[in-house]
Amino acid sequence: MRPSNVTLTAPGPSDNPPVPERPRHTHHTSPRPLRARAARSLPSIFMVGPALAAIVAFILIPVVVAGRLSLTDWDGFSDNSKFVGLDNYVQLFHDPDVASAAYVTLVIAVVGTVACNVLGLGLAVMLNGQGRVKAMLRGLFFYPHVLGAVIIGFLWSAILSSEGAVNTLLTAAHRSKIPFLSDPQWALAAVVFVVIWSTFGVNVVLYLAGLQTIPESLLEAARIDGASRWQTFRQVVLPMLAPTVTINVVLVLVQLLRVYDLVLAMTDGGPAGHTQTYAYLVLSESFLNGKIGYASAQSIVLMVVIAVLAVVIVALRQRSEKAVEL
Amino acid sequence: MNRNAGSRVGSVMLGLFALVMLAPLYLVIVNAFKPESAIRQRPFSADPGVLSTDYLRSALSSPDYNIIKAFGVTVLFVVLVNALSLALAGPAAYVIARGTRPWHKGMLLVFLAGLFIPGQVLVIPVIYVLRFTGLMGTIPGFVMYEATLTLPLSMFLFVGYIKSIPRELDEAAQIDGAGRLRTFWQVIFPLMRPVVVTAVVLHTIGVWTDFVNPQIVLGPTSGLYTVMTGVYSAIGLHTTDLSVVYPTLLLAIAPVLVFFVIMQRKIVGGLTAGATKG
């Protein structure tokens, strides 16, 4: 056992400088024969190598390939493709289909992220703690995640179709039917609803995890000070949850920006492309129509947007968290 | 503030939410046993007069796709991807978590960058990588690609967890003569159980519900389909025939739901634990 363990517990801060950590690593820098050093790091290379090779082969190289394809007009099968420079990117910013898909995606992402986080946090606060009913409800909100988006899409499309269960109920109540899937605005609203329905359960779980990290003593102190439930939530719980909020916002946003299977099964992008998301456009329109070059440019833009958003959100949240601490 | 009234409003709200979550499930179960006309006219009723298992049986023997085979293939993929994912991510996470040099940090960043790369960006060019290596449309190709997609999340979970395991354990094992690889598998890996459970749960859900990758990477010519791609092609032909849609959906979700109900505490609990660690 290292002596540092003993000195670290000693109360006097002056006589235990943080040296014990150092000596362990000095042999790395000491001059040694190169071969011996290589032999020492061989097991490490052997342990990291396969995972790194997989990442390079199936993630890094494809991203580079996508970047290269995005500068060509390749259709996917002909032998010669032309290098077109940034033409695909220029075309993308003038394409009405891209604009419409970006709008649909933005609506889903913004409304969905807000709703999933509000619902997730609210329900987590209500379901925090022990109890059979609470445990069952946690499972109930989470179960869509094990079904799969394709199945959820087909299921809700059957329920919301013009002869589906909801419209049958409306007819029975002598109301007029609602064109959930055939009217452009209703269809988008329906997709947003189903996206939220199938997503927020994971936020409930993540917020519950966050709530469990708040020390009981803090909540008790607030109670003793006579804080109301809302005051405790606003002034104790919410600031403590700040990092959890960041994780939830980034995760849901990144996920909702690439909604594809659900739309494919629920509306197939319809009516007339009004629920066509950006990811749907990339895969179902551009890719399958043999516009590989153009689809690659579209997908690169999606990747950049997601990366920029994620970095900006994390940076903003870190700044505001620091502000709270000061 | 009236606390009782507040909690009563809360209970009513929770009840409403529960209803909205459960209604689709109820509709699938009831309507899987009804003829088309009964589904359209009285979707919520469970009138014993019209209930019949005929529709389920014809979905089971559907010529469009074999649900049993789809389940077998999907389970196989889940097992293979999880095994390969652990074999790759475990040792790599160990070296990176214990490493002190800048390149260890750099490698972690390379892995984590994968978290922000959408599958839709990768799936087009991955086809060319798989064709180049002769793995396109094959099980090994699909499993290797899908396992690679799990690595960023695994690394994120594992590296954080391994850092919380004291180094003294590694040193003791090494003094006893164990190499690094053995130290990892025999000393550290058994201690990682909670985080491994979380990773396996997440990857299993991910592989099970994945649609894009099996659809495109396995392709229609391979004759291999998962539950998702199978249901997609089976229902795609009959979207308007609800007496086909509901039984097909019920067959696809019933085994998963039974499994989920039994494992519910473990699944949700594992995720909660995983989230706090990460």
Coordinates of C-alpha atoms in Angstrom, one line a residue:
Chain A
M1 CA 0.0 0.0 0.0
R2 CA 1.2 3.5 -0.8
P3 CA 2.1 5.8 2.0
S4 CA -0.1 8.5 0.5
N5 CA -3.2 6.7 1.8
V6 CA -2.0 7.3 5.4
T7 CA -0.9 10.9 5.0
L8 CA -4.1 11.9 3.1
T9 CA -6.2 11.2 6.1
A10 CA -3.9 13.2 8.4
P11 CA -5.5 16.5 9.5
G12 CA -2.4 18.6 9.1
P13 CA -2.3 20.0 5.6
S14 CA 1.2 21.5 5.7
D15 CA 3.2 18.3 6.0
N16 CA 1.7 16.3 3.1
P17 CA 2.5 17.9 -0.1
P18 CA 0.9 16.2 -3.1
V19 CA 4.1 14.4 -4.1
P20 CA 3.1 10.7 -3.6
E21 CA 1.2 10.8 -6.9
R22 CA 4.3 11.8 -8.8
P23 CA 6.9 9.0 -8.4
R24 CA 4.6 6.4 -9.9
H25 CA 4.8 7.9 -13.3
T26 CA 8.4 9.0 -13.5
H27 CA 9.5 5.8 -15.1
H28 CA 7.5 6.8 -18.2
T29 CA 9.7 9.7 -18.8
S30 CA 13.0 8.2 -17.7
P31 CA 15.3 7.3 -20.6
R32 CA 14.8 3.6 -21.3
P33 CA 15.7 1.5 -24.3
L34 CA 13.0 2.0 -27.0
R35 CA 12.4 -1.7 -27.4
A36 CA 11.6 -2.1 -23.7
R37 CA 9.1 0.7 -23.8
A38 CA 7.4 -0.7 -26.9
A39 CA 7.2 -4.1 -25.2
R40 CA 5.6 -2.4 -22.2
S41 CA 2.9 -0.6 -24.2
L42 CA 2.2 -3.6 -26.4
P43 CA -0.6 -4.9 -24.3
S44 CA -2.2 -1.4 -24.2
I45 CA -2.1 -1.2 -28.0
F46 CA -3.5 -4.6 -28.2
M47 CA -6.4 -3.6 -25.9
V48 CA -7.3 -0.3 -27.6
G49 CA -6.4 -1.3 -31.1
P50 CA -9.5 -3.3 -32.1
A51 CA -12.0 -0.7 -30.8
L52 CA -10.1 2.1 -32.4
A53 CA -9.9 0.2 -35.7
A54 CA -13.7 -0.3 -35.6
I55 CA -14.3 3.4 -35.0
V56 CA -11.9 4.3 -37.9
A57 CA -13.4 1.8 -40.3
F58 CA -17.1 2.3 -39.6
I59 CA -17.3 5.9 -38.4
L60 CA -14.3 8.0 -39.3
I61 CA -13.7 6.7 -42.8
P62 CA -17.4 6.8 -43.7
V63 CA -17.6 10.5 -42.6
V64 CA -14.6 11.3 -44.8
V65 CA -16.2 9.3 -47.6
A66 CA -19.5 11.2 -47.1
G67 CA -17.5 14.4 -47.2
R68 CA -15.9 13.4 -50.5
L69 CA -19.1 12.1 -52.1
S70 CA -20.8 15.4 -51.2
L71 CA -18.5 17.2 -53.6
T72 CA -19.5 15.0 -56.5
D73 CA -22.7 14.4 -58.6
W74 CA -22.4 10.6 -58.2
D75 CA -25.7 8.6 -58.7
G76 CA -24.5 5.5 -56.9
F77 CA -24.0 3.1 -59.8
S78 CA -22.3 4.8 -62.9
D79 CA -18.6 4.5 -63.2
N80 CA -17.7 8.1 -63.7
S81 CA -18.8 10.9 -61.4
K82 CA -18.0 14.5 -61.8
F83 CA -16.4 16.6 -59.1
V84 CA -18.8 19.5 -58.7
G85 CA -17.1 21.3 -55.8
L86 CA -19.6 23.0 -53.4
D87 CA -22.5 22.9 -56.0
N88 CA -24.5 20.4 -53.9
Y89 CA -24.2 22.7 -50.8
V90 CA -25.3 25.7 -52.9
Q91 CA -28.2 23.8 -54.3
L92 CA -29.2 22.6 -50.8
F93 CA -29.7 26.1 -49.5
H94 CA -32.1 27.0 -52.5
D95 CA -34.0 23.7 -52.4
P96 CA -37.7 24.2 -51.3
D97 CA -37.8 20.5 -50.2
V98 CA -34.9 21.1 -47.9
A99 CA -36.5 24.3 -46.5
S100 CA -39.8 22.5 -45.9
A101 CA -38.0 19.4 -44.3
A102 CA -35.9 21.7 -42.1
Y103 CA -39.0 23.5 -40.9
V104 CA -40.8 20.3 -40.1
T105 CA -37.7 19.0 -38.2
L106 CA -37.3 22.3 -36.4
V107 CA -41.0 22.2 -35.2
I108 CA -40.5 18.6 -34.0
A109 CA -37.2 19.3 -32.3
V110 CA -38.2 22.5 -30.6
V111 CA -41.7 21.6 -29.4
G112 CA -40.6 18.0 -28.6
T113 CA -37.6 19.1 -26.6
V114 CA -39.5 21.6 -24.5
A115 CA -42.4 19.2 -24.0
C116 CA -40.3 16.1 -23.2
N117 CA -38.3 18.1 -20.6
V118 CA -41.2 19.8 -18.9
L119 CA -43.1 16.5 -18.8
G120 CA -40.0 14.5 -17.9
L121 CA -39.1 16.8 -15.0
G122 CA -42.7 17.3 -13.8
L123 CA -43.5 13.6 -13.8
A124 CA -40.1 12.7 -12.2
V125 CA -40.8 15.0 -9.3
M126 CA -44.2 13.3 -8.9
L127 CA -42.9 9.8 -9.2
N128 CA -39.8 10.2 -7.0
G129 CA -39.6 7.9 -4.0
Q130 CA -40.8 4.4 -3.1
G131 CA -44.0 2.7 -3.9
R132 CA -45.5 0.1 -6.1
V133 CA -47.7 2.5 -8.1
K134 CA -44.9 4.9 -8.7
A135 CA -42.6 2.1 -9.9
M136 CA -45.4 0.9 -12.3
L137 CA -46.0 4.3 -13.7
R138 CA -42.3 4.8 -14.3
G139 CA -42.4 1.6 -16.4
L140 CA -45.6 2.7 -18.1
F141 CA -44.1 6.0 -19.3
F142 CA -40.9 4.2 -20.5
Y143 CA -42.4 1.2 -22.4
P144 CA -42.7 2.8 -25.9
H145 CA -38.9 2.7 -26.0
V146 CA -38.8 -1.0 -26.3
L147 CA -41.4 -1.1 -29.1
G148 CA -39.5 0.6 -31.8
A149 CA -40.4 3.7 -33.8
V150 CA -41.6 1.7 -36.9
I151 CA -44.2 -0.1 -34.8
I152 CA -45.2 3.0 -32.9
G153 CA -45.7 4.8 -36.3
F154 CA -47.9 2.1 -37.7
L155 CA -49.9 1.8 -34.5
W156 CA -50.7 5.5 -34.2
S157 CA -51.4 5.8 -37.9
A158 CA -54.1 3.0 -37.5
I159 CA -55.5 4.9 -34.5
L160 CA -55.5 8.3 -36.1
S161 CA -56.6 7.4 -39.6
S162 CA -59.9 8.7 -40.8
E163 CA -61.6 5.5 -39.8
G164 CA -59.4 5.0 -36.8
A165 CA -60.4 4.7 -33.1
V166 CA -60.2 8.4 -32.3
N167 CA -62.4 9.4 -35.2
T168 CA -64.9 6.6 -34.4
L169 CA -65.1 8.1 -30.9
L170 CA -65.7 11.6 -32.3
T171 CA -68.4 10.3 -34.6
A172 CA -70.1 8.5 -31.8
A173 CA -70.1 11.8 -29.8
H174 CA -71.7 13.5 -32.9
R175 CA -68.6 15.6 -33.7
S176 CA -67.1 15.9 -37.1
K177 CA -64.0 13.8 -37.8
I178 CA -60.6 15.3 -37.6
P179 CA -58.3 14.7 -40.6
F180 CA -55.3 13.8 -38.4
L181 CA -53.2 12.3 -41.2
S182 CA -54.6 13.9 -44.3
D183 CA -54.6 17.6 -43.4
P184 CA -51.0 19.1 -43.5
Q185 CA -51.2 21.0 -40.2
W186 CA -53.1 18.2 -38.3
A187 CA -50.6 15.6 -39.6
L188 CA -47.6 17.6 -38.4
A189 CA -49.3 18.1 -35.0
A190 CA -50.0 14.3 -34.9
V191 CA -46.4 13.5 -35.6
V192 CA -45.2 15.9 -32.9
F193 CA -47.6 14.4 -30.4
V194 CA -46.5 10.8 -31.2
V195 CA -42.8 11.8 -31.0
I196 CA -43.4 13.3 -27.5
W197 CA -45.6 10.2 -26.5
S198 CA -42.8 7.9 -27.4
T199 CA -39.8 9.9 -26.1
F200 CA -40.5 11.6 -22.8
G201 CA -40.3 8.3 -20.7
V202 CA -36.5 8.4 -21.1
N203 CA -36.5 11.9 -19.7
V204 CA -38.6 10.8 -16.7
V205 CA -36.0 8.2 -16.0
L206 CA -33.0 10.6 -16.4
Y207 CA -34.6 13.2 -14.2
L208 CA -35.4 10.6 -11.5
A209 CA -31.7 9.7 -11.6
G210 CA -30.9 13.4 -11.2
L211 CA -33.3 13.8 -8.3
Q212 CA -31.7 11.0 -6.4
T213 CA -28.4 12.8 -6.4
I214 CA -29.9 15.7 -4.3
P215 CA -29.0 15.2 -0.7
E216 CA -32.0 14.7 1.6
S217 CA -30.5 17.2 4.1
L218 CA -30.9 20.1 1.7
L219 CA -34.6 19.4 1.2
E220 CA -35.0 19.0 4.9
A221 CA -33.3 22.3 5.5
A222 CA -35.6 24.0 3.1
R223 CA -38.6 22.4 4.8
I224 CA -37.4 23.6 8.2
D225 CA -37.0 27.1 6.9
G226 CA -40.7 27.0 6.0
A227 CA -40.3 26.9 2.2
S228 CA -43.3 25.8 0.2
R229 CA -43.2 23.0 -2.2
W230 CA -42.9 25.3 -5.1
Q231 CA -40.1 27.4 -3.4
T232 CA -38.2 24.3 -2.6
F233 CA -38.5 23.1 -6.2
R234 CA -37.5 26.5 -7.6
Q235 CA -34.7 27.3 -5.3
V236 CA -33.2 24.0 -4.2
V237 CA -34.2 21.2 -6.7
L238 CA -33.9 23.1 -10.0
P239 CA -30.4 24.5 -9.4
M240 CA -29.2 21.1 -8.3
L241 CA -30.6 19.6 -11.4
A242 CA -28.9 22.0 -13.8
P243 CA -26.4 19.4 -15.2
T244 CA -29.3 16.9 -15.6
V245 CA -31.2 19.5 -17.6
T246 CA -28.3 20.0 -19.9
I247 CA -28.0 16.2 -20.6
N248 CA -31.7 15.9 -21.2
V249 CA -31.9 18.8 -23.5
V250 CA -28.9 17.7 -25.6
L251 CA -30.0 14.1 -25.8
V252 CA -33.6 14.8 -26.8
L253 CA -32.7 17.5 -29.3
V254 CA -30.0 15.3 -31.0
Q255 CA -32.5 12.5 -31.1
L256 CA -35.4 14.5 -32.5
L257 CA -33.3 16.2 -35.2
R258 CA -32.9 12.7 -36.8
V259 CA -36.5 11.4 -36.6
Y260 CA -37.0 9.1 -39.5
D261 CA -38.6 5.6 -38.9
L262 CA -41.6 7.0 -37.0
V263 CA -42.5 9.4 -39.9
L264 CA -41.8 6.7 -42.5
A265 CA -44.3 4.3 -40.8
M266 CA -46.9 6.9 -39.6
T267 CA -47.4 9.3 -42.5
D268 CA -44.7 8.3 -45.1
G269 CA -43.9 12.0 -45.1
G270 CA -47.4 12.9 -46.3
P271 CA -49.7 14.5 -46.9
A272 CA -47.8 15.9 -49.9
G273 CA -44.5 16.0 -48.0
H274 CA -45.9 18.1 -45.1
T275 CA -44.4 15.8 -42.4
Q276 CA -41.2 15.0 -44.3
T277 CA -38.4 15.5 -41.9
Y278 CA -34.8 16.3 -42.8
A279 CA -33.6 12.7 -42.1
Y280 CA -36.5 11.4 -44.2
L281 CA -35.5 13.6 -47.1
V282 CA -31.9 12.4 -46.9
L283 CA -32.7 8.7 -46.9
S284 CA -36.0 8.3 -48.7
E285 CA -35.8 11.1 -51.2
S286 CA -32.2 11.8 -52.1
F287 CA -30.5 8.4 -51.4
L288 CA -33.1 6.1 -53.0
N289 CA -33.4 8.3 -56.0
G290 CA -29.8 7.8 -56.8
K291 CA -28.7 11.3 -55.7
I292 CA -25.8 10.0 -53.6
G293 CA -23.7 13.1 -53.9
Y294 CA -26.6 15.4 -53.0
A295 CA -27.8 13.1 -50.2
S296 CA -24.2 13.1 -48.8
A297 CA -24.1 16.9 -48.8
Q298 CA -27.5 17.0 -46.9
S299 CA -26.2 14.5 -44.4
I300 CA -23.0 16.4 -43.8
V301 CA -25.1 19.6 -43.1
L302 CA -27.2 17.6 -40.6
M303 CA -24.1 16.4 -38.8
V304 CA -22.6 19.9 -38.6
V305 CA -25.8 21.4 -37.3
I306 CA -26.1 18.7 -34.6
A307 CA -22.5 19.1 -33.5
V308 CA -22.7 22.9 -33.4
L309 CA -26.0 22.8 -31.4
A310 CA -24.7 20.3 -28.9
V311 CA -21.5 22.3 -28.3
V312 CA -23.4 25.6 -28.0
I313 CA -25.9 24.2 -25.6
V314 CA -23.3 22.5 -23.4
A315 CA -21.2 25.8 -23.4
L316 CA -24.2 28.0 -22.6
R317 CA -25.3 25.7 -19.8
Q318 CA -21.9 25.5 -18.3
R319 CA -21.7 29.3 -18.3
S320 CA -25.1 29.6 -16.6
E321 CA -24.1 26.9 -14.1
K322 CA -21.0 28.9 -13.2
A323 CA -23.1 32.0 -12.8
V324 CA -25.3 30.2 -10.3
E325 CA -22.3 29.2 -8.3
L326 CA -21.0 32.8 -8.1
Chain B
M1 CA -51.1 26.6 -0.6
N2 CA -53.5 23.7 -0.2
R3 CA -51.4 20.5 -0.3
N4 CA -54.2 18.1 -0.5
A5 CA -55.9 19.7 -3.4
G6 CA -52.6 19.9 -5.1
S7 CA -51.9 16.2 -4.8
R8 CA -55.4 15.3 -5.9
V9 CA -54.9 17.4 -9.1
G10 CA -51.6 15.6 -9.4
S11 CA -53.2 12.1 -9.1
V12 CA -55.8 13.0 -11.7
M13 CA -53.1 14.2 -14.1
L14 CA -51.1 11.0 -13.6
G15 CA -54.2 9.0 -14.2
L16 CA -54.9 10.8 -17.5
F17 CA -51.3 10.3 -18.6
A18 CA -51.5 6.6 -17.8
L19 CA -54.6 6.4 -19.9
V20 CA -53.0 8.0 -22.9
M21 CA -50.0 5.7 -22.5
L22 CA -52.1 2.6 -22.2
A23 CA -54.9 3.2 -24.8
P24 CA -52.8 2.3 -27.8
L25 CA -51.8 -0.9 -26.1
Y26 CA -55.3 -1.8 -25.3
L27 CA -56.4 -1.1 -28.9
V28 CA -53.7 -3.4 -30.3
I29 CA -54.7 -6.2 -28.0
V30 CA -58.4 -6.0 -28.5
N31 CA -58.4 -5.3 -32.2
A32 CA -56.0 -8.1 -33.0
F33 CA -58.9 -10.5 -32.4
K34 CA -61.6 -8.7 -34.4
P35 CA -62.7 -8.5 -38.1
E36 CA -62.1 -5.4 -40.1
S37 CA -65.7 -4.1 -39.8
A38 CA -65.7 -4.5 -36.0
I39 CA -62.4 -2.7 -35.7
R40 CA -63.7 0.3 -37.7
Q41 CA -67.1 0.5 -36.0
R42 CA -66.4 -0.3 -32.4
P43 CA -62.6 -0.2 -31.9
F44 CA -62.8 -0.1 -28.1
S45 CA -65.2 -2.9 -27.5
A46 CA -64.3 -6.5 -26.6
D47 CA -67.5 -8.2 -27.6
P48 CA -66.9 -12.0 -27.2
G49 CA -69.2 -12.6 -30.2
V50 CA -66.8 -11.3 -32.8
L51 CA -63.5 -12.2 -31.1
S52 CA -61.5 -14.8 -32.9
T53 CA -57.9 -15.9 -33.1
D54 CA -58.1 -16.4 -36.9
Y55 CA -56.4 -13.0 -37.6
L56 CA -53.5 -13.8 -35.4
R57 CA -53.1 -17.2 -36.9
S58 CA -53.1 -15.8 -40.5
A59 CA -50.6 -13.2 -39.4
L60 CA -48.4 -16.0 -38.0
S61 CA -48.5 -17.8 -41.3
S62 CA -48.2 -14.7 -43.4
P63 CA -46.5 -15.3 -46.7
D64 CA -44.9 -11.8 -46.5
Y65 CA -42.7 -12.6 -43.6
N66 CA -42.1 -15.2 -40.9
I67 CA -42.4 -13.5 -37.5
I68 CA -40.7 -16.4 -35.7
K69 CA -37.7 -16.2 -38.0
A70 CA -37.6 -12.4 -37.5
F71 CA -37.5 -12.8 -33.8
G72 CA -34.7 -15.4 -34.1
V73 CA -32.6 -13.2 -36.3
T74 CA -33.2 -10.2 -34.1
V75 CA -32.2 -12.0 -30.9
L76 CA -29.1 -13.4 -32.6
F77 CA -28.1 -9.8 -33.6
V78 CA -28.7 -8.5 -30.1
V79 CA -26.5 -11.2 -28.6
L80 CA -23.7 -10.9 -31.2
V81 CA -23.6 -7.1 -31.1
N82 CA -23.6 -7.0 -27.2
A83 CA -20.8 -9.6 -27.1
L84 CA -18.6 -7.8 -29.7
S85 CA -19.4 -4.5 -28.1
L86 CA -18.2 -5.6 -24.7
A87 CA -15.1 -7.3 -26.1
L88 CA -14.1 -4.2 -27.9
A89 CA -15.2 -1.4 -25.5
G90 CA -14.1 -3.1 -22.2
P91 CA -10.4 -3.4 -22.6
A92 CA -10.1 -0.1 -24.6
A93 CA -12.0 1.8 -21.9
Y94 CA -9.7 0.3 -19.2
V95 CA -6.6 1.5 -21.0
I96 CA -8.0 4.9 -21.6
A97 CA -9.4 5.3 -18.0
R98 CA -6.1 4.3 -16.5
G99 CA -4.0 6.3 -19.0
T100 CA -2.3 9.5 -18.0
R101 CA -0.8 10.7 -21.3
P102 CA -2.4 13.2 -23.6
W103 CA -3.1 10.6 -26.3
H104 CA -5.3 8.7 -23.9
K105 CA -7.5 11.8 -23.6
G106 CA -7.3 12.3 -27.4
M107 CA -8.6 8.8 -28.0
L108 CA -11.5 9.2 -25.6
L109 CA -12.5 12.3 -27.6
V110 CA -12.4 10.3 -30.8
F111 CA -14.7 7.8 -29.3
L112 CA -17.1 10.4 -27.8
A113 CA -17.3 12.3 -31.1
G114 CA -19.2 9.4 -32.4
L115 CA -22.1 10.3 -30.1
F116 CA -22.9 13.3 -32.3
I117 CA -22.7 11.6 -35.7
P118 CA -26.2 10.7 -36.8
G119 CA -26.7 7.2 -38.2
Q120 CA -28.2 8.8 -41.4
V121 CA -24.8 10.4 -42.1
L122 CA -23.0 7.1 -41.8
V123 CA -25.3 4.6 -43.5
I124 CA -24.8 5.9 -47.1
P125 CA -20.9 5.8 -47.0
V126 CA -20.8 2.7 -44.8
I127 CA -22.2 0.7 -47.7
Y128 CA -19.1 1.5 -49.7
V129 CA -16.8 0.5 -46.8
L130 CA -18.7 -2.8 -46.5
R131 CA -18.6 -3.4 -50.2
F132 CA -14.9 -2.7 -50.3
T133 CA -14.3 -5.3 -47.6
G134 CA -16.8 -7.8 -49.0
L135 CA -19.0 -7.6 -45.9
M136 CA -22.0 -5.9 -47.5
G137 CA -25.3 -7.8 -46.9
T138 CA -23.6 -10.3 -44.5
I139 CA -24.3 -11.0 -40.8
P140 CA -20.6 -10.3 -39.8
G141 CA -20.7 -7.0 -41.7
F142 CA -23.9 -5.9 -40.1
V143 CA -22.9 -7.0 -36.6
M144 CA -19.5 -5.3 -36.8
Y145 CA -21.1 -2.0 -38.0
E146 CA -23.8 -2.1 -35.4
A147 CA -21.3 -3.0 -32.6
T148 CA -19.2 0.0 -33.6
L149 CA -22.2 2.3 -33.3
T150 CA -22.5 1.2 -29.6
L151 CA -18.8 2.0 -28.8
P152 CA -19.2 5.8 -28.2
L153 CA -21.9 5.3 -25.5
S154 CA -20.1 2.3 -24.0
M155 CA -16.8 4.2 -23.7
F156 CA -18.7 7.2 -22.2
L157 CA -20.2 4.9 -19.5
F158 CA -17.2 2.6 -18.9
V159 CA -14.4 5.2 -18.7
G160 CA -16.3 7.2 -16.0
Y161 CA -17.0 4.0 -14.1
I162 CA -13.5 2.5 -14.2
K163 CA -12.1 5.8 -12.9
S164 CA -14.2 5.3 -9.7
I165 CA -12.5 1.9 -9.1
P166 CA -9.3 2.3 -7.0
R167 CA -6.0 1.8 -8.8
E168 CA -4.7 -0.3 -5.8
L169 CA -6.7 -3.2 -7.2
D170 CA -4.8 -3.1 -10.5
E171 CA -1.5 -2.8 -8.7
A172 CA -2.2 -5.8 -6.4
A173 CA -3.2 -7.9 -9.5
Q174 CA 0.0 -6.9 -11.3
I175 CA 2.2 -7.7 -8.3
D176 CA 0.6 -11.1 -8.3
G177 CA 1.8 -11.4 -11.9
A178 CA -1.3 -10.7 -13.9
G179 CA -0.8 -8.9 -17.2
R180 CA -3.0 -5.9 -18.2
L181 CA -5.5 -7.8 -20.1
R182 CA -5.9 -10.4 -17.4
T183 CA -6.1 -7.7 -14.7
F184 CA -9.0 -6.2 -16.7
W185 CA -11.0 -9.3 -17.3
Q186 CA -10.5 -10.9 -13.9
V187 CA -10.3 -8.0 -11.5
I188 CA -11.9 -4.9 -13.0
F189 CA -14.6 -6.3 -15.3
P190 CA -16.4 -8.2 -12.6
L191 CA -16.6 -4.9 -10.6
M192 CA -18.2 -3.2 -13.6
R193 CA -21.5 -5.1 -13.4
P194 CA -23.9 -2.2 -12.8
V195 CA -22.5 -0.2 -15.7
V196 CA -22.3 -3.2 -18.0
V197 CA -26.0 -4.0 -17.2
T198 CA -26.8 -0.4 -18.2
A199 CA -24.8 -0.6 -21.5
V200 CA -26.3 -4.0 -22.4
V201 CA -29.9 -2.7 -21.7
L202 CA -29.3 0.4 -23.9
H203 CA -27.6 -1.5 -26.7
T204 CA -30.3 -4.2 -26.7
I205 CA -33.0 -1.7 -27.0
G206 CA -31.0 0.1 -29.7
V207 CA -30.4 -3.0 -31.8
W208 CA -33.9 -4.4 -31.3
T209 CA -35.6 -1.2 -32.4
D210 CA -33.1 -0.2 -35.2
F211 CA -34.7 0.0 -38.6
V212 CA -32.5 2.0 -40.9
N213 CA -29.3 -0.1 -40.5
P214 CA -30.8 -3.6 -41.0
Q215 CA -33.0 -2.3 -43.8
I216 CA -30.1 -0.7 -45.7
V217 CA -27.0 -2.7 -44.7
L218 CA -28.6 -6.2 -44.8
G219 CA -30.6 -5.2 -47.8
P220 CA -33.5 -7.0 -49.4
T221 CA -31.3 -9.4 -51.3
S222 CA -29.9 -11.1 -48.2
G223 CA -33.3 -12.5 -47.2
L224 CA -32.5 -11.5 -43.6
Y225 CA -35.0 -9.4 -41.8
T226 CA -35.4 -8.3 -38.2
V227 CA -38.7 -7.7 -36.4
M228 CA -38.6 -4.0 -37.4
T229 CA -37.8 -4.5 -41.1
G230 CA -40.1 -7.5 -41.3
V231 CA -43.1 -5.6 -39.8
Y232 CA -42.3 -2.7 -42.1
S233 CA -42.5 -4.8 -45.3
A234 CA -45.5 -6.9 -44.0
I235 CA -47.6 -3.9 -43.0
G236 CA -46.4 -1.7 -45.9
L237 CA -48.5 -3.9 -48.2
H238 CA -51.6 -3.8 -46.1
T239 CA -51.6 -0.4 -44.4
T240 CA -55.4 -0.1 -44.9
D241 CA -56.4 -3.6 -43.9
L242 CA -56.6 -3.2 -40.1
S243 CA -57.4 -6.9 -39.6
V244 CA -53.8 -7.5 -40.8
V245 CA -52.2 -4.4 -39.2
Y246 CA -53.3 -5.0 -35.6
P247 CA -52.5 -8.8 -35.3
T248 CA -49.1 -8.2 -37.0
L249 CA -48.3 -5.4 -34.5
L250 CA -49.5 -7.5 -31.5
L251 CA -47.3 -10.5 -32.5
A252 CA -44.3 -8.1 -32.8
I253 CA -44.7 -6.4 -29.5
A254 CA -46.2 -9.1 -27.2
P255 CA -42.9 -11.0 -26.5
V256 CA -41.0 -7.7 -26.0
L257 CA -43.7 -6.3 -23.6
V258 CA -43.8 -9.5 -21.6
F259 CA -40.0 -9.4 -21.3
F260 CA -40.2 -5.7 -20.4
V261 CA -42.8 -6.2 -17.7
I262 CA -40.8 -9.0 -16.1
M263 CA -37.5 -7.0 -16.3
Q264 CA -39.1 -3.6 -15.8
R265 CA -37.4 -2.8 -12.5
K266 CA -34.0 -3.9 -13.8
I267 CA -34.3 -2.0 -17.1
V268 CA -35.6 1.3 -15.6
G269 CA -33.4 0.9 -12.5
G270 CA -30.3 0.1 -14.6
L271 CA -30.8 3.2 -16.6
T272 CA -31.3 5.3 -13.5
A273 CA -28.1 4.0 -12.0
G274 CA -26.3 4.4 -15.3
A275 CA -27.4 8.0 -15.7
T276 CA -26.1 8.9 -12.2
K277 CA -22.8 7.4 -12.8
G278 CA -22.3 9.0 -16.2

